[in-house]
């Protein structure tokens, strides 16, 4: 009996591998980007604080879609970009993927302080200013909050992926029995960008505030064991449920197709 020559065996093996790859389709990826209210620390309960992004994956059929929480504490819409974190996502972002984004909690800080240098200019216009960044030790052109949010949206669309803009969740700050909201700043600006760019928008600032008010200040205070910004696991879970319900209400959003039926209630 004749035996195949080594190069023939290799050719056959490569052909089989090539055929296998034609049948293997990459799952779409649901990317989550934001600050510590989305992912606190490593995303587990080590320090009792957890953002809503840590609980999102359990609502999806992860055999059909990957959920990747790339949010990180301490970042603003500006520094998530300048850290290179967005560029890393763009290397793998593809048509059919989704990107949900929530920034704003850290954008109000100084532009060039020695501690963070993470602030952005207010508004959504084309204003910019050049600073010397003492942390990065170089000059940097700083733009408005809206400029950075618009970049995330447009980069996502350019890759053929679907952007979903969120307004930042409210802090545990109350006035006259109501949760303080931010319609005239970051929440309103996030909505303006979504409307201008024609993309999905989830008004977490108002939806979460409504839920907090229904629960009452005493109940809600238990969600914030350390400060008025960062939730514990219970608070993070509640906000994740709100995000999922909001996604379900997005008209013609294909992301709904990947939700687990048992969660579709």
Short mmCIF file of C-alpha atoms in Angstrom, two decimals:
data_model
loop_
_atom_site.label_atom_id
_atom_site.label_comp_id
_atom_site.label_asym_id
_atom_site.label_seq_id
_atom_site.Cartn_x
_atom_site.Cartn_y
_atom_site.Cartn_z
CA UNK A 1 0.00 0.00 0.00
CA UNK A 2 1.32 3.38 -0.98
CA UNK A 3 1.81 5.98 1.75
CA UNK A 4 1.19 9.67 1.29
CA UNK A 5 4.24 11.84 1.05
CA UNK A 6 4.75 14.32 3.92
CA UNK A 7 3.95 17.36 1.77
CA UNK A 8 0.71 15.71 0.61
CA UNK A 9 -0.37 15.11 4.20
CA UNK A 10 0.43 18.71 5.07
CA UNK A 11 -1.57 19.97 2.10
CA UNK A 12 -4.57 17.89 3.13
CA UNK A 13 -4.28 19.10 6.73
CA UNK A 14 -4.15 22.73 5.65
CA UNK A 15 -7.17 22.22 3.41
CA UNK A 16 -9.14 20.73 6.30
CA UNK A 17 -8.17 23.65 8.55
CA UNK A 18 -9.18 26.15 5.88
CA UNK A 19 -12.54 24.45 5.47
CA UNK A 20 -13.09 24.45 9.21
CA UNK A 21 -12.44 28.16 9.39
CA UNK A 22 -15.04 28.83 6.72
CA UNK A 23 -17.65 27.28 9.01
CA UNK A 24 -16.51 29.02 12.13
CA UNK A 25 -18.20 32.38 12.54
CA UNK A 26 -16.96 34.86 15.10
CA UNK A 27 -19.59 35.63 17.70
CA UNK A 28 -20.60 39.29 17.86
CA UNK A 29 -19.19 41.15 20.83
CA UNK A 30 -21.07 43.46 23.16
CA UNK A 31 -18.47 45.95 24.39
CA UNK A 32 -19.14 48.00 27.52
CA UNK A 33 -17.08 51.14 28.11
CA UNK A 34 -17.28 53.64 30.94
CA UNK A 35 -15.98 54.51 34.39
CA UNK A 36 -16.16 52.98 37.89
CA UNK A 37 -19.96 53.22 38.04
CA UNK A 38 -19.89 50.66 35.21
CA UNK A 39 -16.96 48.56 36.44
CA UNK A 40 -15.40 49.10 39.84
CA UNK A 41 -11.94 47.69 40.40
CA UNK A 42 -11.56 44.26 38.82
CA UNK A 43 -15.32 43.96 38.48
CA UNK A 44 -15.79 41.43 41.29
CA UNK A 45 -17.02 42.04 44.83
CA UNK A 46 -13.57 42.22 46.43
CA UNK A 47 -14.11 45.75 47.71
CA UNK A 48 -17.94 45.49 47.99
CA UNK A 49 -18.37 48.06 45.21
CA UNK A 50 -19.62 46.95 41.79
CA UNK A 51 -20.80 48.85 38.75
CA UNK A 52 -23.75 47.78 36.64
CA UNK A 53 -21.57 46.40 33.84
CA UNK A 54 -20.41 43.55 36.07
CA UNK A 55 -23.87 41.97 35.97
CA UNK A 56 -24.83 42.42 32.32
CA UNK A 57 -23.40 39.17 30.93
CA UNK A 58 -25.82 37.00 32.92
CA UNK A 59 -28.73 38.39 30.90
CA UNK A 60 -27.30 37.26 27.55
CA UNK A 61 -26.87 33.96 25.78
CA UNK A 62 -23.10 34.00 25.77
CA UNK A 63 -22.98 31.03 23.41
CA UNK A 64 -24.20 33.47 20.76
CA UNK A 65 -22.64 36.77 21.84
CA UNK A 66 -19.59 37.72 23.91
CA UNK A 67 -19.99 40.37 26.59
CA UNK A 68 -16.81 42.32 27.27
CA UNK A 69 -16.82 44.86 30.08
CA UNK A 70 -13.91 47.19 29.29
CA UNK A 71 -15.01 49.98 31.62
CA UNK A 72 -12.42 51.09 34.16
CA UNK A 73 -12.51 53.25 37.24
CA UNK A 74 -11.18 56.77 37.28
CA UNK A 75 -11.50 57.43 33.58
CA UNK A 76 -13.34 60.21 31.82
CA UNK A 77 -14.47 60.28 28.23
CA UNK A 78 -11.08 61.88 27.54
CA UNK A 79 -8.72 59.58 29.43
CA UNK A 80 -10.38 56.36 28.28
CA UNK A 81 -9.23 57.54 24.86
CA UNK A 82 -5.81 58.96 25.72
CA UNK A 83 -4.93 55.84 27.75
CA UNK A 84 -5.17 53.88 24.52
CA UNK A 85 -8.05 51.76 25.76
CA UNK A 86 -10.36 52.73 22.92
CA UNK A 87 -7.68 52.07 20.29
CA UNK A 88 -7.31 48.56 21.69
CA UNK A 89 -11.03 47.94 21.24
CA UNK A 90 -10.92 49.29 17.70
CA UNK A 91 -8.41 46.58 16.80
CA UNK A 92 -11.11 43.93 17.25
CA UNK A 93 -14.34 45.88 16.73
CA UNK A 94 -16.26 44.49 13.75
CA UNK A 95 -19.51 44.73 11.87
CA UNK A 96 -22.34 43.32 13.95
CA UNK A 97 -20.75 44.21 17.31
CA UNK A 98 -22.31 46.58 19.84
CA UNK A 99 -20.75 49.26 22.04
CA UNK A 100 -22.61 50.73 25.01
CA UNK A 101 -20.95 53.79 26.54
CA UNK A 102 -21.44 55.77 29.74
CA UNK A 103 -19.11 58.59 30.73
CA UNK A 104 -19.50 61.85 32.60
CA UNK A 105 -18.82 61.24 36.29
CA UNK A 106 -15.14 62.14 35.95
CA UNK A 107 -15.31 64.71 33.18
CA UNK A 108 -15.87 67.69 35.46
CA UNK A 109 -12.39 67.63 36.98
CA UNK A 110 -9.41 69.87 36.19
CA UNK A 111 -7.78 69.60 32.78
CA UNK A 112 -4.17 69.60 33.95
CA UNK A 113 -3.92 68.83 37.67
CA UNK A 114 -1.12 66.63 39.02
CA UNK A 115 -3.48 63.96 40.36
CA UNK A 116 -5.68 63.00 37.39
CA UNK A 117 -5.68 65.50 34.50
CA UNK A 118 -8.86 63.95 33.20
CA UNK A 119 -11.36 66.79 32.82
CA UNK A 120 -13.01 67.77 29.55
CA UNK A 121 -14.38 71.05 28.32
CA UNK A 122 -18.08 71.50 28.97
CA UNK A 123 -20.68 71.02 26.28
CA UNK A 124 -20.76 69.25 22.95
CA UNK A 125 -19.25 71.84 20.62
CA UNK A 126 -15.97 71.99 18.76
CA UNK A 127 -14.11 74.02 21.38
CA UNK A 128 -10.65 72.86 22.36
CA UNK A 129 -7.67 74.08 24.33
CA UNK A 130 -4.02 73.07 24.45
CA UNK A 131 -2.55 72.17 27.82
CA UNK A 132 0.61 70.65 29.19
CA UNK A 133 -0.37 67.34 30.74
CA UNK A 134 1.82 66.89 33.84
CA UNK A 135 1.03 63.19 34.07
CA UNK A 136 1.73 62.28 30.47
CA UNK A 137 4.47 64.95 30.37
CA UNK A 138 3.48 66.30 26.99
CA UNK A 139 1.22 68.82 25.35
CA UNK A 140 -2.34 67.74 24.74
CA UNK A 141 -5.33 69.25 22.99
CA UNK A 142 -8.38 68.80 25.22
CA UNK A 143 -11.85 68.81 23.67
CA UNK A 144 -15.42 68.98 24.92
CA UNK A 145 -17.23 66.05 26.49
CA UNK A 146 -19.39 65.89 23.40
CA UNK A 147 -16.39 65.74 21.10
CA UNK A 148 -15.11 62.59 22.81
CA UNK A 149 -18.55 60.96 22.92
CA UNK A 150 -19.06 61.78 19.26
CA UNK A 151 -15.72 60.13 18.43
CA UNK A 152 -16.73 56.90 20.17
CA UNK A 153 -20.02 56.90 18.28
CA UNK A 154 -18.50 57.64 14.89
CA UNK A 155 -15.63 55.18 15.31
CA UNK A 156 -18.15 52.50 16.26
CA UNK A 157 -20.31 53.22 13.23
CA UNK A 158 -17.26 53.29 10.95
CA UNK A 159 -16.44 49.74 12.04
CA UNK A 160 -19.96 48.63 11.16
CA UNK A 161 -20.86 48.20 14.83
CA UNK A 162 -23.86 49.61 16.71
CA UNK A 163 -23.33 52.35 19.34
CA UNK A 164 -25.62 52.84 22.33
CA UNK A 165 -25.11 56.05 24.31
CA UNK A 166 -26.10 56.19 27.99
CA UNK A 167 -26.46 59.21 30.21
CA UNK A 168 -24.53 58.74 33.48
CA UNK A 169 -26.39 57.14 36.36
CA UNK A 170 -27.33 59.61 39.12
CA UNK A 171 -25.42 59.98 42.34
CA UNK A 172 -27.07 59.38 45.69
CA UNK A 173 -27.75 63.09 46.19
CA UNK A 174 -31.25 64.24 47.07
CA UNK A 175 -32.96 67.60 47.26
CA UNK A 176 -36.52 68.17 48.47
CA UNK A 177 -37.20 64.44 48.35
CA UNK A 178 -35.99 64.06 44.75
CA UNK A 179 -32.81 62.65 43.27
CA UNK A 180 -30.63 65.38 41.78
CA UNK A 181 -30.36 64.90 38.01
CA UNK A 182 -28.18 66.52 35.36
CA UNK A 183 -30.34 67.45 32.35
CA UNK A 184 -28.35 70.62 31.74
CA UNK A 185 -24.93 68.98 31.77
CA UNK A 186 -23.59 65.50 31.07
CA UNK A 187 -26.94 63.72 30.86
CA UNK A 188 -28.34 66.30 28.50
CA UNK A 189 -25.14 66.42 26.47
CA UNK A 190 -25.10 62.62 26.11
CA UNK A 191 -28.65 62.75 24.77
CA UNK A 192 -27.77 65.59 22.39
CA UNK A 193 -24.92 63.57 20.91
CA UNK A 194 -27.12 60.50 20.45
CA UNK A 195 -29.81 62.57 18.73
CA UNK A 196 -27.35 64.42 16.50
CA UNK A 197 -25.63 61.19 15.46
CA UNK A 198 -28.88 59.26 15.07
CA UNK A 199 -27.96 56.42 17.43
CA UNK A 200 -29.61 54.58 20.30
CA UNK A 201 -29.86 56.41 23.62
CA UNK A 202 -30.64 55.15 27.12
CA UNK A 203 -31.44 57.89 29.60
CA UNK A 204 -30.03 56.14 32.66
CA UNK A 205 -29.87 59.38 34.60
CA UNK A 206 -33.63 59.77 34.60
CA UNK A 207 -34.66 56.11 34.55
CA UNK A 208 -32.46 55.20 37.52
CA UNK A 209 -33.46 58.37 39.38
CA UNK A 210 -37.13 57.47 38.92
CA UNK A 211 -36.47 54.01 40.37
CA UNK A 212 -34.51 55.43 43.30
CA UNK A 213 -37.32 57.83 44.14
CA UNK A 214 -39.85 54.99 44.04
CA UNK A 215 -37.70 53.00 46.49
CA UNK A 216 -37.05 55.96 48.79
CA UNK A 217 -33.91 57.59 50.11
CA UNK A 218 -33.38 55.16 53.00
CA UNK A 219 -33.47 52.07 50.78
CA UNK A 220 -31.25 53.67 48.15
CA UNK A 221 -28.67 54.79 50.71
CA UNK A 222 -27.95 51.13 51.43
CA UNK A 223 -26.70 50.82 47.81
CA UNK A 224 -23.92 53.33 48.51
CA UNK A 225 -21.75 52.07 51.41
CA UNK A 226 -18.75 54.28 50.71
CA UNK A 227 -19.83 57.50 49.01
CA UNK A 228 -22.66 58.95 46.92
CA UNK A 229 -21.33 57.68 43.59
CA UNK A 230 -20.35 54.00 43.74
CA UNK A 231 -22.88 51.22 44.22
CA UNK A 232 -22.49 47.92 46.01
CA UNK A 233 -23.51 44.63 44.44
CA UNK A 234 -27.21 45.15 45.18
CA UNK A 235 -27.18 48.61 43.64
CA UNK A 236 -25.15 47.44 40.67
CA UNK A 237 -27.56 44.58 40.07
CA UNK A 238 -30.55 46.91 40.17
CA UNK A 239 -28.95 49.28 37.67
CA UNK A 240 -28.02 46.36 35.40
CA UNK A 241 -31.67 45.28 35.38
CA UNK A 242 -32.63 48.82 34.43
CA UNK A 243 -30.10 48.81 31.58
CA UNK A 244 -31.43 45.49 30.29
CA UNK A 245 -35.04 46.67 30.41
CA UNK A 246 -34.00 49.81 28.55
CA UNK A 247 -32.24 47.74 25.89
CA UNK A 248 -35.43 45.71 25.45
CA UNK A 249 -37.29 48.96 24.79
CA UNK A 250 -34.91 50.11 22.05
CA UNK A 251 -36.87 49.80 18.82
CA UNK A 252 -35.36 47.60 16.12
CA UNK A 253 -32.23 46.95 18.20
CA UNK A 254 -30.74 43.58 17.25
CA UNK A 255 -29.06 43.27 20.64
CA UNK A 256 -32.40 42.05 22.01
CA UNK A 257 -32.03 38.87 19.99
CA UNK A 258 -29.24 37.72 22.28
CA UNK A 259 -31.09 38.16 25.56
CA UNK A 260 -31.89 34.98 27.45
CA UNK A 261 -35.59 34.17 27.38
CA UNK A 262 -35.67 33.58 31.12
CA UNK A 263 -34.55 37.18 31.57
CA UNK A 264 -37.08 38.52 29.07
CA UNK A 265 -39.73 39.48 31.55
#
